[in-house]
XYZ file of C-alpha atoms in Angstrom:
760
model
C 24.337 -105.523 22.213
C 22.404 -107.258 19.631
C 20.093 -104.898 17.594
C 18.291 -107.409 15.786
C 15.127 -109.037 16.980
C 12.599 -111.510 15.295
C 9.749 -109.128 16.305
C 11.111 -105.753 15.312
C 9.900 -105.695 11.638
C 7.484 -107.313 9.429
C 6.622 -106.916 5.877
C 3.864 -105.919 3.593
C 4.809 -106.604 -0.179
C 6.724 -103.342 -1.048
C 7.644 -102.074 2.107
C 8.548 -102.656 5.907
C 7.028 -101.802 9.093
C 9.173 -101.711 12.360
C 8.533 -102.256 15.887
C 10.778 -100.428 18.406
C 8.185 -100.214 21.055
C 8.407 -101.436 24.647
C 11.062 -104.122 25.056
C 12.190 -103.470 21.619
C 13.036 -99.693 22.326
C 16.397 -99.612 21.335
C 16.983 -95.843 21.657
C 15.872 -96.002 25.270
C 18.025 -98.903 26.038
C 21.126 -97.172 24.594
C 20.170 -93.936 26.608
C 20.104 -96.103 29.811
C 23.528 -97.340 29.008
C 24.860 -93.917 28.501
C 23.273 -92.832 31.839
C 25.199 -95.507 33.687
C 28.345 -94.382 32.197
C 28.894 -97.425 29.970
C 29.911 -97.934 26.300
C 28.103 -99.532 23.541
C 29.146 -102.055 20.801
C 26.107 -101.888 18.699
C 25.856 -105.315 16.985
C 23.344 -104.544 14.347
C 23.693 -107.877 12.368
C 20.785 -108.047 11.283
C 21.879 -111.779 11.484
C 22.922 -112.257 15.048
C 22.955 -116.210 15.509
C 22.886 -116.049 19.593
C 20.933 -119.178 19.795
C 17.902 -117.026 18.855
C 15.019 -118.141 16.705
C 16.102 -118.033 12.826
C 19.157 -116.335 14.171
C 17.162 -113.136 14.759
C 15.874 -112.879 11.320
C 12.085 -112.621 10.922
C 10.419 -115.893 9.566
C 8.601 -113.772 7.020
C 11.776 -113.046 5.243
C 12.183 -116.663 4.097
C 8.864 -116.282 2.074
C 10.223 -113.320 -0.172
C 10.403 -114.272 -3.431
C 13.872 -115.543 -4.892
C 15.589 -114.816 -1.460
C 18.659 -116.722 -0.256
C 20.084 -115.663 3.115
C 23.371 -114.346 3.837
C 25.032 -114.566 0.209
C 25.235 -112.166 -3.012
C 21.250 -112.148 -3.251
C 19.453 -108.839 -4.073
C 16.060 -109.595 -2.071
C 18.367 -110.473 1.011
C 20.910 -107.681 0.580
C 17.946 -105.140 0.070
C 16.259 -106.289 3.396
C 19.491 -106.049 5.258
C 20.475 -102.715 4.082
C 16.933 -101.183 4.849
C 17.189 -102.513 8.264
C 20.755 -101.552 8.993
C 20.059 -98.036 7.871
C 16.979 -97.808 10.110
C 19.040 -98.582 13.046
C 21.775 -96.286 12.232
C 19.399 -93.411 11.483
C 17.729 -93.978 14.881
C 21.055 -93.738 16.436
C 22.183 -90.592 14.632
C 18.955 -88.782 15.094
C 19.428 -89.019 18.868
C 22.891 -88.202 18.918
C 24.190 -91.722 20.129
C 27.286 -92.337 18.404
C 30.372 -91.356 20.042
C 31.444 -88.176 17.714
C 27.871 -86.860 18.601
C 28.737 -87.374 22.317
C 26.904 -90.776 22.596
C 28.176 -94.000 24.210
C 28.293 -96.017 20.904
C 32.087 -96.587 20.063
C 31.931 -99.361 17.468
C 29.115 -101.001 15.272
C 29.168 -104.644 14.028
C 27.935 -105.830 10.547
C 27.059 -109.709 10.233
C 28.115 -112.284 12.581
C 30.686 -114.958 12.619
C 30.204 -115.327 8.825
C 33.533 -116.833 7.629
C 32.237 -120.621 7.926
C 29.280 -119.901 5.844
C 31.149 -118.004 3.422
C 33.615 -120.842 2.789
C 30.607 -122.954 1.637
C 28.980 -120.389 -0.525
C 32.355 -119.641 -2.409
C 32.714 -116.605 -4.478
C 28.876 -115.290 -3.585
C 29.848 -115.366 -0.137
C 32.665 -113.393 -0.596
C 31.049 -110.880 -2.881
C 28.432 -110.927 -0.035
C 30.917 -110.136 2.726
C 32.596 -107.276 0.838
C 29.125 -105.592 -0.158
C 28.263 -105.955 3.555
C 31.379 -104.163 4.610
C 31.108 -101.449 1.921
C 27.431 -100.905 2.758
C 28.105 -100.349 6.402
C 30.991 -97.965 6.238
C 28.807 -95.786 3.747
C 26.476 -95.132 6.596
C 29.098 -92.814 7.907
C 28.530 -93.471 11.715
C 31.869 -91.990 12.540
C 32.902 -95.014 14.828
C 34.728 -98.239 13.550
C 32.864 -101.096 12.088
C 33.827 -104.669 12.997
C 33.285 -108.232 11.882
C 33.842 -111.031 14.152
C 35.533 -114.233 13.230
C 36.308 -112.803 9.763
C 39.798 -112.981 8.986
C 39.438 -111.512 5.527
C 37.236 -108.503 6.436
C 38.481 -105.586 4.115
C 39.765 -102.468 5.336
C 38.568 -100.338 7.124
C 36.677 -103.192 8.964
C 38.269 -104.383 11.909
C 38.027 -108.299 12.268
C 37.687 -109.524 15.949
C 37.787 -112.547 18.018
C 35.084 -114.694 19.658
C 35.541 -117.623 21.779
C 36.481 -119.130 25.280
C 40.133 -117.790 24.476
C 41.523 -115.239 22.362
C 45.127 -114.736 23.336
C 46.396 -116.312 19.956
C 44.366 -113.967 17.987
C 46.016 -111.620 15.458
C 44.168 -108.837 13.453
C 44.422 -109.384 9.671
C 46.513 -106.061 9.513
C 49.198 -104.903 11.803
C 47.607 -101.420 12.439
C 44.234 -102.781 13.336
C 43.673 -103.146 17.214
C 43.023 -106.611 18.896
C 39.280 -107.066 19.849
C 37.805 -109.670 21.619
C 33.947 -109.221 20.906
C 32.701 -112.251 22.675
C 34.584 -113.568 25.571
C 32.356 -116.539 26.534
C 31.409 -116.438 30.206
C 29.678 -119.856 30.040
C 27.478 -121.704 27.490
C 23.874 -122.197 26.603
C 21.669 -124.830 27.673
C 19.658 -127.228 25.517
C 16.765 -129.347 26.434
C 18.230 -132.690 27.293
C 21.565 -131.316 27.841
C 23.466 -130.529 31.018
C 24.108 -127.247 32.575
C 27.549 -125.702 31.852
C 29.468 -123.542 34.416
C 32.716 -121.995 33.425
C 35.182 -121.526 36.662
C 35.650 -117.890 36.984
C 39.525 -118.739 37.779
C 39.528 -119.816 34.092
C 37.678 -116.912 32.461
C 40.033 -114.495 34.414
C 43.119 -116.342 33.218
C 41.594 -116.180 29.696
C 41.024 -112.185 29.839
C 44.072 -111.509 31.575
C 46.208 -113.478 28.965
C 44.641 -111.721 26.056
C 45.304 -108.301 27.632
C 48.951 -109.066 28.359
C 49.356 -110.178 24.670
C 48.242 -106.778 23.660
C 44.524 -106.937 23.556
C 42.810 -103.650 23.541
C 39.190 -104.529 23.980
C 37.122 -107.384 25.933
C 33.260 -107.761 25.743
C 31.947 -110.512 27.680
C 29.072 -112.802 26.331
C 27.185 -113.106 28.411
C 27.901 -110.421 31.224
C 24.237 -110.426 32.120
C 22.194 -113.687 31.461
C 18.907 -113.311 29.953
C 15.741 -115.145 29.066
C 14.233 -116.297 25.913
C 10.719 -115.066 26.303
C 7.938 -116.203 24.176
C 9.065 -118.402 21.191
C 12.293 -116.594 20.675
C 14.661 -119.322 21.680
C 16.204 -120.834 18.674
C 17.133 -124.325 17.797
C 16.148 -126.663 17.910
C 16.043 -127.184 21.467
C 17.375 -124.189 23.076
C 15.787 -123.788 26.474
C 13.874 -120.735 27.527
C 16.775 -119.644 30.068
C 19.880 -117.957 28.482
C 21.392 -117.674 31.849
C 24.823 -118.591 30.579
C 26.656 -118.904 33.826
C 27.029 -115.006 33.593
C 28.467 -112.494 36.144
C 24.888 -111.287 36.369
C 22.256 -114.035 36.349
C 19.022 -114.296 34.314
C 17.136 -112.613 37.013
C 19.420 -109.473 37.418
C 21.384 -110.678 40.624
C 25.032 -110.579 41.177
C 26.667 -113.991 40.701
C 29.515 -114.393 43.061
C 32.356 -114.996 42.898
C 32.211 -114.673 39.270
C 31.303 -111.021 39.321
C 33.369 -109.961 42.209
C 36.674 -111.837 40.675
C 36.459 -110.223 37.592
C 35.718 -106.706 39.024
C 39.055 -107.244 41.057
C 40.690 -108.498 37.829
C 39.538 -105.118 36.017
C 40.628 -103.009 38.783
C 44.201 -104.533 38.638
C 44.114 -103.962 34.831
C 43.093 -100.309 35.293
C 46.323 -99.918 37.774
C 48.346 -100.996 34.795
C 46.668 -98.699 32.333
C 49.722 -96.127 32.164
C 52.029 -98.760 31.044
C 49.666 -100.878 28.903
C 48.956 -97.956 26.478
C 52.337 -96.978 26.045
C 53.749 -99.730 23.789
C 54.310 -103.463 23.487
C 55.212 -105.794 26.136
C 58.830 -107.198 26.484
C 58.430 -110.999 26.915
C 61.033 -113.231 28.871
C 60.791 -116.990 29.784
C 60.735 -117.785 33.606
C 60.780 -121.519 33.079
C 59.273 -124.211 31.038
C 55.613 -122.985 31.058
C 56.259 -119.701 32.798
C 56.618 -116.208 31.204
C 56.828 -112.409 32.094
C 55.190 -109.718 30.145
C 56.572 -106.308 31.042
C 55.045 -102.816 29.863
C 56.905 -99.810 30.430
C 55.917 -96.118 30.191
C 59.077 -94.086 31.041
C 59.357 -92.382 34.159
C 59.643 -95.387 36.328
C 56.111 -96.586 35.206
C 56.052 -100.352 34.615
C 53.503 -103.080 34.580
C 53.987 -106.842 34.529
C 52.145 -110.134 34.292
C 53.734 -113.226 35.199
C 52.064 -116.400 33.602
C 52.142 -119.909 34.620
C 50.710 -121.761 31.477
C 51.269 -125.311 33.231
C 47.709 -126.753 33.676
C 49.171 -129.383 36.368
C 51.915 -127.649 38.396
C 52.331 -124.548 40.409
C 55.708 -122.786 40.111
C 57.943 -120.320 41.725
C 59.648 -117.944 39.501
C 62.366 -115.365 40.004
C 61.459 -111.957 38.563
C 63.512 -108.838 39.268
C 65.384 -110.927 41.623
C 62.563 -111.698 43.564
C 60.696 -114.958 44.144
C 57.153 -115.257 42.988
C 54.736 -118.238 43.713
C 52.103 -118.713 40.758
C 49.683 -121.334 40.929
C 49.029 -123.580 37.978
C 47.029 -122.026 34.958
C 47.253 -118.535 36.478
C 48.496 -115.060 35.824
C 49.759 -112.686 38.533
C 49.318 -108.994 37.844
C 51.995 -106.636 39.273
C 51.098 -102.864 38.371
C 54.420 -101.633 39.510
C 56.500 -104.713 38.563
C 56.874 -105.358 42.279
C 53.710 -106.216 44.144
C 51.167 -108.570 43.332
C 47.689 -107.198 43.689
C 45.764 -109.876 41.765
C 46.207 -113.618 40.679
C 43.569 -115.093 38.480
C 43.477 -118.506 40.469
C 42.997 -116.995 44.009
C 39.447 -115.997 44.534
C 39.239 -113.844 47.650
C 35.789 -112.667 47.178
C 32.354 -114.135 48.499
C 30.668 -116.859 46.858
C 26.939 -116.709 47.244
C 24.269 -119.286 46.784
C 20.748 -118.394 45.473
C 17.425 -120.106 46.402
C 13.976 -119.792 45.391
C 11.309 -119.534 48.105
C 7.898 -120.692 47.162
C 5.089 -117.982 48.093
C 1.297 -118.386 48.513
C -0.846 -121.166 46.930
C -2.130 -121.394 43.504
C -5.849 -122.305 42.889
C -6.236 -123.798 39.475
C -8.958 -124.079 36.682
C -8.770 -125.991 33.674
C -10.168 -126.422 30.085
C -9.625 -129.435 28.037
C -8.330 -128.744 24.398
C -9.770 -131.578 22.107
C -7.748 -133.798 20.134
C -7.993 -132.217 16.440
C -10.372 -134.058 14.255
C -10.608 -134.378 10.372
C -13.260 -131.858 10.235
C -11.229 -129.277 12.371
C -8.693 -128.715 9.578
C -8.444 -125.554 7.793
C -6.540 -126.849 5.020
C -6.801 -130.138 3.335
C -4.184 -131.576 0.744
C -3.311 -134.867 -0.918
C -0.090 -135.486 0.945
C 1.995 -134.313 3.609
C 2.747 -130.603 3.934
C 6.226 -128.964 5.060
C 5.472 -127.514 8.541
C 7.338 -124.135 8.456
C 5.832 -123.461 5.022
C 2.323 -124.100 6.202
C 2.539 -122.155 9.717
C 4.700 -119.439 8.285
C 6.366 -119.640 11.583
C 3.388 -118.253 13.490
C 2.973 -121.144 15.757
C 4.877 -124.140 17.134
C 2.089 -126.515 16.197
C 0.551 -128.176 13.305
C -1.904 -130.898 13.438
C -1.549 -133.722 10.746
C -4.965 -135.563 10.414
C -6.095 -138.311 8.196
C -8.591 -141.280 8.213
C -7.958 -144.806 7.539
C -10.622 -147.209 6.609
C -10.290 -150.750 7.965
C -12.472 -153.627 6.713
C -13.507 -156.689 8.701
C -11.655 -158.848 6.469
C -8.140 -157.304 6.771
C -5.482 -159.514 8.499
C -4.791 -156.932 11.404
C -8.433 -157.368 12.500
C -7.699 -161.061 13.031
C -4.648 -159.863 15.147
C -6.813 -158.232 17.565
C -6.601 -154.910 15.620
C -2.923 -154.455 15.939
C -0.956 -152.490 13.245
C 2.468 -151.063 13.308
C 2.472 -147.379 12.675
C 5.510 -146.108 11.252
C 6.386 -142.178 10.999
C 9.187 -140.311 9.815
C 9.491 -136.606 10.637
C 12.079 -133.732 9.955
C 11.456 -132.704 13.539
C 11.474 -131.371 15.991
C 8.904 -133.438 17.993
C 5.348 -134.802 17.642
C 2.742 -136.432 19.772
C 0.670 -139.340 18.565
C -3.181 -139.842 18.860
C -5.131 -142.737 17.288
C -8.973 -142.448 17.692
C -8.424 -139.407 20.158
C -6.168 -141.524 22.500
C -2.677 -140.061 23.286
C -0.045 -142.767 22.670
C 3.077 -140.919 23.059
C 5.586 -138.460 22.135
C 8.786 -138.589 19.854
C 11.539 -136.092 19.519
C 14.698 -135.511 18.133
C 18.035 -133.762 19.293
C 19.518 -130.365 18.620
C 22.307 -132.043 16.482
C 19.960 -134.367 14.703
C 16.313 -133.184 14.915
C 14.852 -135.964 12.392
C 13.237 -138.597 13.993
C 11.459 -141.930 13.580
C 8.651 -143.492 15.298
C 7.415 -147.135 15.019
C 4.888 -148.909 17.250
C 1.962 -151.088 17.565
C -1.335 -149.314 17.652
C -4.889 -150.530 17.853
C -7.141 -150.105 15.015
C -11.045 -151.092 14.637
C -13.311 -151.695 11.717
C -14.425 -148.910 9.922
C -13.130 -145.468 10.149
C -9.864 -144.680 12.310
C -8.462 -141.153 12.624
C -4.788 -140.690 12.910
C -3.822 -137.259 14.395
C -0.245 -136.203 14.721
C 0.558 -132.948 16.507
C 3.765 -131.840 15.261
C 6.134 -129.273 16.876
C 8.912 -127.096 16.140
C 10.814 -126.088 19.263
C 12.799 -123.151 18.037
C 14.027 -122.639 14.436
C 17.450 -123.242 12.943
C 19.707 -120.379 13.783
C 22.902 -121.038 12.189
C 24.871 -122.624 9.260
C 24.539 -122.379 5.574
C 21.115 -122.449 4.035
C 19.566 -122.558 7.346
C 16.528 -120.884 6.018
C 15.846 -123.729 3.842
C 15.778 -126.247 6.857
C 12.252 -128.200 7.096
C 10.405 -129.486 9.683
C 7.207 -131.673 10.311
C 6.007 -134.862 9.240
C 7.515 -135.728 5.824
C 6.886 -139.291 5.573
C 6.764 -142.045 4.831
C 3.816 -142.807 7.097
C 2.720 -146.529 6.974
C 0.504 -148.927 8.694
C 0.927 -152.673 8.497
C -1.319 -155.613 8.762
C -3.483 -154.922 5.462
C -4.222 -157.260 2.689
C -2.020 -155.200 0.642
C 0.895 -155.469 3.030
C 2.150 -152.101 4.394
C -0.133 -149.378 3.476
C 1.368 -145.969 2.734
C -0.652 -142.951 4.121
C 1.805 -140.463 2.794
C -0.170 -139.601 -0.596
C -3.471 -139.877 0.748
C -5.756 -136.840 1.912
C -4.751 -135.006 5.093
C -6.387 -132.413 6.958
C -4.238 -129.620 8.818
C -5.020 -127.575 11.788
C -2.572 -124.758 12.742
C -2.091 -124.474 16.381
C -4.827 -124.890 19.119
C -8.399 -123.785 19.359
C -7.549 -122.432 22.653
C -4.933 -120.156 21.205
C -7.530 -118.755 18.459
C -9.806 -117.988 21.444
C -7.062 -116.052 23.236
C -7.286 -118.526 26.263
C -3.764 -117.069 27.365
C -5.141 -113.617 27.294
C -7.223 -111.807 29.984
C -9.613 -110.993 27.264
C -10.246 -114.569 26.361
C -11.199 -116.074 29.747
C -14.915 -115.754 29.035
C -14.751 -117.414 25.916
C -14.831 -120.975 27.281
C -16.173 -122.842 30.404
C -13.542 -123.453 32.698
C -13.516 -126.476 35.166
C -12.937 -125.584 38.992
C -12.206 -127.431 42.275
C -11.549 -131.191 42.467
C -12.681 -131.624 38.822
C -9.427 -130.110 37.611
C -7.713 -132.964 35.992
C -4.037 -133.985 36.640
C -1.627 -135.422 34.146
C -3.952 -135.078 31.431
C -2.577 -134.147 27.578
C -3.861 -131.119 25.745
C -5.126 -129.172 28.845
C -5.213 -125.343 29.536
C -4.438 -124.270 33.251
C -5.098 -121.025 34.713
C -4.752 -119.282 38.136
C -4.744 -115.843 39.451
C -2.148 -114.565 42.073
C -1.176 -111.391 43.622
C 2.527 -110.207 43.216
C 4.720 -111.459 45.876
C 5.814 -108.949 48.648
C 9.252 -107.253 48.454
C 11.529 -106.453 45.330
C 13.211 -109.844 44.983
C 12.820 -111.230 41.238
C 10.069 -113.803 40.586
C 10.089 -117.249 39.113
C 7.753 -119.981 38.172
C 8.292 -123.616 39.221
C 7.144 -125.943 36.485
C 9.465 -128.902 37.468
C 6.611 -131.335 37.598
C 4.738 -130.450 34.375
C 5.508 -132.216 30.913
C 5.869 -129.848 27.995
C 4.175 -126.579 26.927
C 4.085 -122.884 27.346
C 3.403 -120.374 29.951
C 1.696 -116.700 30.103
C 1.738 -114.251 32.517
C -1.112 -111.279 31.923
C -0.850 -112.371 28.371
C 2.857 -112.287 27.867
C 4.609 -115.525 27.233
C 7.460 -116.272 29.385
C 8.357 -118.964 27.148
C 8.417 -122.839 26.452
C 8.748 -125.452 29.135
C 9.882 -129.061 28.821
C 10.597 -131.113 31.892
C 9.745 -134.657 30.368
C 12.889 -134.334 28.337
C 15.617 -135.365 30.944
C 19.184 -134.289 30.711
C 22.130 -136.487 29.396
C 25.556 -135.786 30.162
C 28.547 -136.912 32.494
C 28.967 -134.780 35.600
C 30.911 -137.365 37.624
C 34.393 -135.798 36.856
C 33.900 -132.691 38.979
C 35.311 -129.256 37.777
C 39.042 -128.182 37.701
C 39.607 -124.783 36.562
C 43.010 -125.702 35.264
C 43.355 -126.555 31.414
C 41.522 -125.626 28.518
C 37.775 -125.047 29.051
C 34.966 -126.693 26.963
C 31.314 -126.759 27.513
C 31.382 -130.385 28.530
C 34.048 -130.030 31.129
C 32.261 -128.401 34.051
C 28.550 -129.356 33.805
C 25.829 -129.855 36.537
C 22.348 -131.379 37.047
C 22.748 -134.442 34.644
C 20.004 -136.958 34.497
C 17.531 -134.138 35.457
C 15.400 -131.584 33.639
C 17.217 -128.858 31.887
C 15.348 -125.884 33.794
C 13.091 -125.689 36.731
C 12.518 -122.022 37.377
C 11.214 -119.684 34.749
C 11.871 -116.030 35.090
C 8.814 -113.911 35.637
C 9.906 -110.083 34.996
C 8.416 -108.110 37.923
C 7.654 -105.201 35.623
C 4.982 -107.715 33.908
C 3.090 -108.134 37.286
C 0.392 -105.827 38.793
C -0.095 -105.727 42.409
C -3.192 -107.793 42.474
C -4.874 -110.509 40.418
C -2.360 -111.458 37.822
C -3.260 -114.109 35.429
C -0.913 -117.357 34.918
C -2.030 -119.444 32.059
C -0.240 -122.755 31.217
C -0.703 -124.921 27.947
C 0.171 -128.487 28.923
C 0.584 -130.810 25.917
C 1.393 -134.233 27.412
C 0.200 -134.150 31.127
C 1.773 -132.692 34.386
C 0.928 -132.396 38.027
C -0.448 -128.621 38.159
C -0.849 -128.997 42.081
C 2.983 -128.643 42.242
C 3.366 -125.456 40.335
C 4.411 -122.495 42.667
C 5.616 -118.835 42.267
C 8.757 -118.252 44.116
C 11.152 -115.153 44.822
C 15.107 -115.522 44.322
C 17.373 -114.361 46.960
C 20.954 -114.940 48.479
C 20.422 -118.022 50.964
C 24.031 -118.934 51.687
C 27.231 -116.768 51.602
C 30.719 -118.255 51.939
C 34.423 -117.074 51.664
C 37.853 -118.488 51.844
C 40.927 -116.373 52.070
C 44.537 -117.290 53.015
C 47.233 -114.852 54.267
C 48.726 -114.831 50.739
C 45.794 -113.682 49.041
C 46.596 -110.350 47.414
C 44.246 -107.604 48.266
C 43.987 -103.697 47.545
C 41.577 -101.388 49.290
C 39.597 -98.800 47.376
C 42.139 -96.608 46.842
C 44.369 -99.192 45.271
C 46.796 -99.504 48.040
C 48.135 -102.866 48.842
C 46.424 -104.553 52.003
C 49.199 -106.015 54.407
C 46.685 -108.098 55.874
C 43.946 -109.732 53.744
C 40.381 -109.680 54.896
C 37.298 -111.635 54.415
C 34.368 -109.904 53.576
C 30.634 -111.294 53.690
C 27.598 -109.379 52.252
C 24.068 -110.531 52.277
C 21.371 -109.129 49.685
C 19.008 -106.082 50.135
C 16.974 -106.385 53.344
C 18.796 -109.219 54.349
C 20.907 -109.968 57.463
C 23.547 -112.723 58.436
C 21.258 -114.955 60.517
C 23.625 -117.989 61.444
C 27.058 -118.951 60.960
C 27.327 -122.528 59.625
C 30.977 -123.106 59.512
C 34.018 -121.074 60.621
C 37.748 -122.018 60.801
C 40.903 -120.067 61.002
C 43.851 -122.547 60.176
C 44.069 -124.867 57.566
C 40.359 -125.434 56.545
C 39.628 -127.135 53.125
C 36.782 -127.753 50.871
C 34.229 -125.760 49.025
C 31.232 -123.655 49.928
C 28.790 -126.100 51.579
C 31.371 -128.845 52.480
C 34.115 -127.037 54.298
C 35.879 -129.214 56.788
C 38.419 -127.996 59.695
C 42.066 -128.766 58.912
C 44.791 -130.064 61.475
C 45.308 -126.462 62.562
C 42.251 -124.830 63.756
C 41.767 -122.076 66.129
C 39.198 -123.200 68.544
C 37.809 -119.486 68.979
C 36.846 -119.470 65.329
C 33.061 -119.948 65.430
C 32.595 -117.874 68.611
C 34.539 -114.965 67.104
C 32.908 -115.198 63.600
C 29.557 -115.451 65.394
C 29.898 -112.464 67.652
C 31.400 -110.427 64.790
C 29.017 -110.773 61.934
C 25.424 -112.351 63.132
C 22.571 -109.580 62.759
C 24.678 -107.592 60.372
C 24.199 -107.299 56.490
C 28.077 -106.987 55.901
C 31.021 -108.212 57.884
C 34.603 -107.731 57.283
C 37.362 -109.719 59.405
C 41.105 -109.645 59.027
C 42.855 -112.904 58.299
C 44.943 -112.269 61.433
C 45.651 -114.565 64.445
C 45.263 -111.572 66.858
C 41.572 -111.855 66.063
C 41.308 -115.476 67.261
C 43.408 -114.998 70.546
C 46.840 -116.233 69.016
C 48.423 -118.218 66.453
C 47.207 -121.748 66.336
C 49.870 -123.137 64.365
C 53.281 -120.886 63.880
C 54.991 -121.347 60.704
C 51.915 -122.571 58.898
C 50.208 -120.312 56.285
C 46.700 -120.095 57.367
C 43.314 -119.135 55.986
C 39.820 -118.243 56.955
C 36.774 -120.221 55.741
C 33.150 -119.145 56.679
C 29.839 -120.387 55.367
C 26.817 -118.035 56.650
C 23.138 -118.158 56.303
C 21.273 -114.775 55.075
C 17.660 -114.263 55.912
């Protein structure tokens, strides 16, 4: 877990104050982990990256005089040491390190530093060595690690992060091979497609690492999360940090990923006596096939049979017996004889989740005015950099200036048309001329800088140019990221004047931080009476700069809750005063989703993508712990206009379950004994039952969940048998056996069962 958080420390010149309350209660979290019988790898950082705003470092740190992040810099090292010691002292005082009887078995300092160190040169090396010595001196009694740091000094253990770590070798032969981030998926950015990593490939990568002698695997992420508030980094990282994790953002099990990995680790556990006894004996079984055999004496033996070929299945001879291994897979034999698991053969249930809208929201609204020159709290000659001006306290900064136009200017003879050109360091801005919204311009995650050029209509006399500049998460990675800038940097010009193109960059500008509605606490219950809200038919639709509010009761039951904002534009949402994050649906996805997804071969984030040419995120997680039984306040700040009538609250639950298991699928029972006849198992969520069977076939069915098809071989009793055995039950288990279906529909042919069922 990452201990760093942008909200857990603040500075007053000379000393720090810390916030470890509520969601930031690190001690409580570690104790909960211990209660569940789990271990903790405490990744203190304090720089953590993690697609987190400013990499997990507080923005105020940027303004400490003389500071430079993550290098041999005394102000930074001083802040880093204080925070690290604070976290370690908290853990020690509660007896949470392993030698004290606690669950913390290792701790991490810094994070993926080597690339930045290379840029910084000798100061980077000095900083890395200092960080290592500082951490070790805290005397935690557990090993310290540095990830992706191949020159980590003793006794620090260097570790691997990535999609694959089977080729990783520690920098000293006496150090264990640790995989501190086994990437289960990938993050999502606004305008980017959603990535899904096939569990067959993830299981293959983990089995490959362990067969090579790996001794520790930590999934990143195992439980998806949510970047509540303004914690998403950037620019342009979405509020959802689901990461296609085995447990999704809402806390629900994602199947088959969760179940297949569970089966993998059960198989690894059966191999434990042999795995911990020495190094493997590796032999070639073919061009791309190998065996890894671990022996422990007294007849104890475990084997991994690997087919590294990404295209072709293989049959190999091992211990004088034939073994079939699908392409890009590993079979695990805890006794060197029987296959109990193959990474490519998924025999567990696949579940599809659905969000069900509940109730109806009644809206009220308040119109935020376009900022005027007189509204500004700051005036300056020229353009100010945004982060230095806002200090990271808001995403928004208004840039407002006046332009005088005489009746003899050439642009007036052209109907008042002038070309407005704006250059920005990012990340986005809205354009208003004389109070009229003219459009939005935004960059991309890789290139946040942007330029706007378009004709606008000016009038004789005073004209007001108001630019609402926005950050969408601050830079979180790379050398000198603390020096990255944002906002309107210029030049800003207008054409059509007697002098030609008029520069506005050096004239007087007025600046307003954030919205007036924010200063009135419109997102809080306490601020609702500070303005007059519009009700009923007068509530506007698709209007920029509008606050909306609605009151709703918590949905019945215990299912996770979400908010559908798919028809809104861009803004932020709050529940009972707590921000559930930014939303941005006018930023449509880009990407290529037409290639399908084959688990075979090296995975990369662009290989298996979904929802291209769509918005990046539709549903936003509302923690039930934030809700009260009645009268919950929902507030939206809509920047560019959306259809608030379509916004709904919904609950998340299993909608469809599928399973497809063949006679050759290796399975074991709860006691680890080999099952002679594999079984299919279906299970609905808590409070649900199997209400209908959509598809059932025993024979040679094909396809995927939602698109199963009968094969040439099909038992005609399939649907009737499954319907009778399963409908009305929460769980259902059936053997892959011809006897269940009244006989063998096609002797001498390997058969399977495919079922799709509805849960309700």
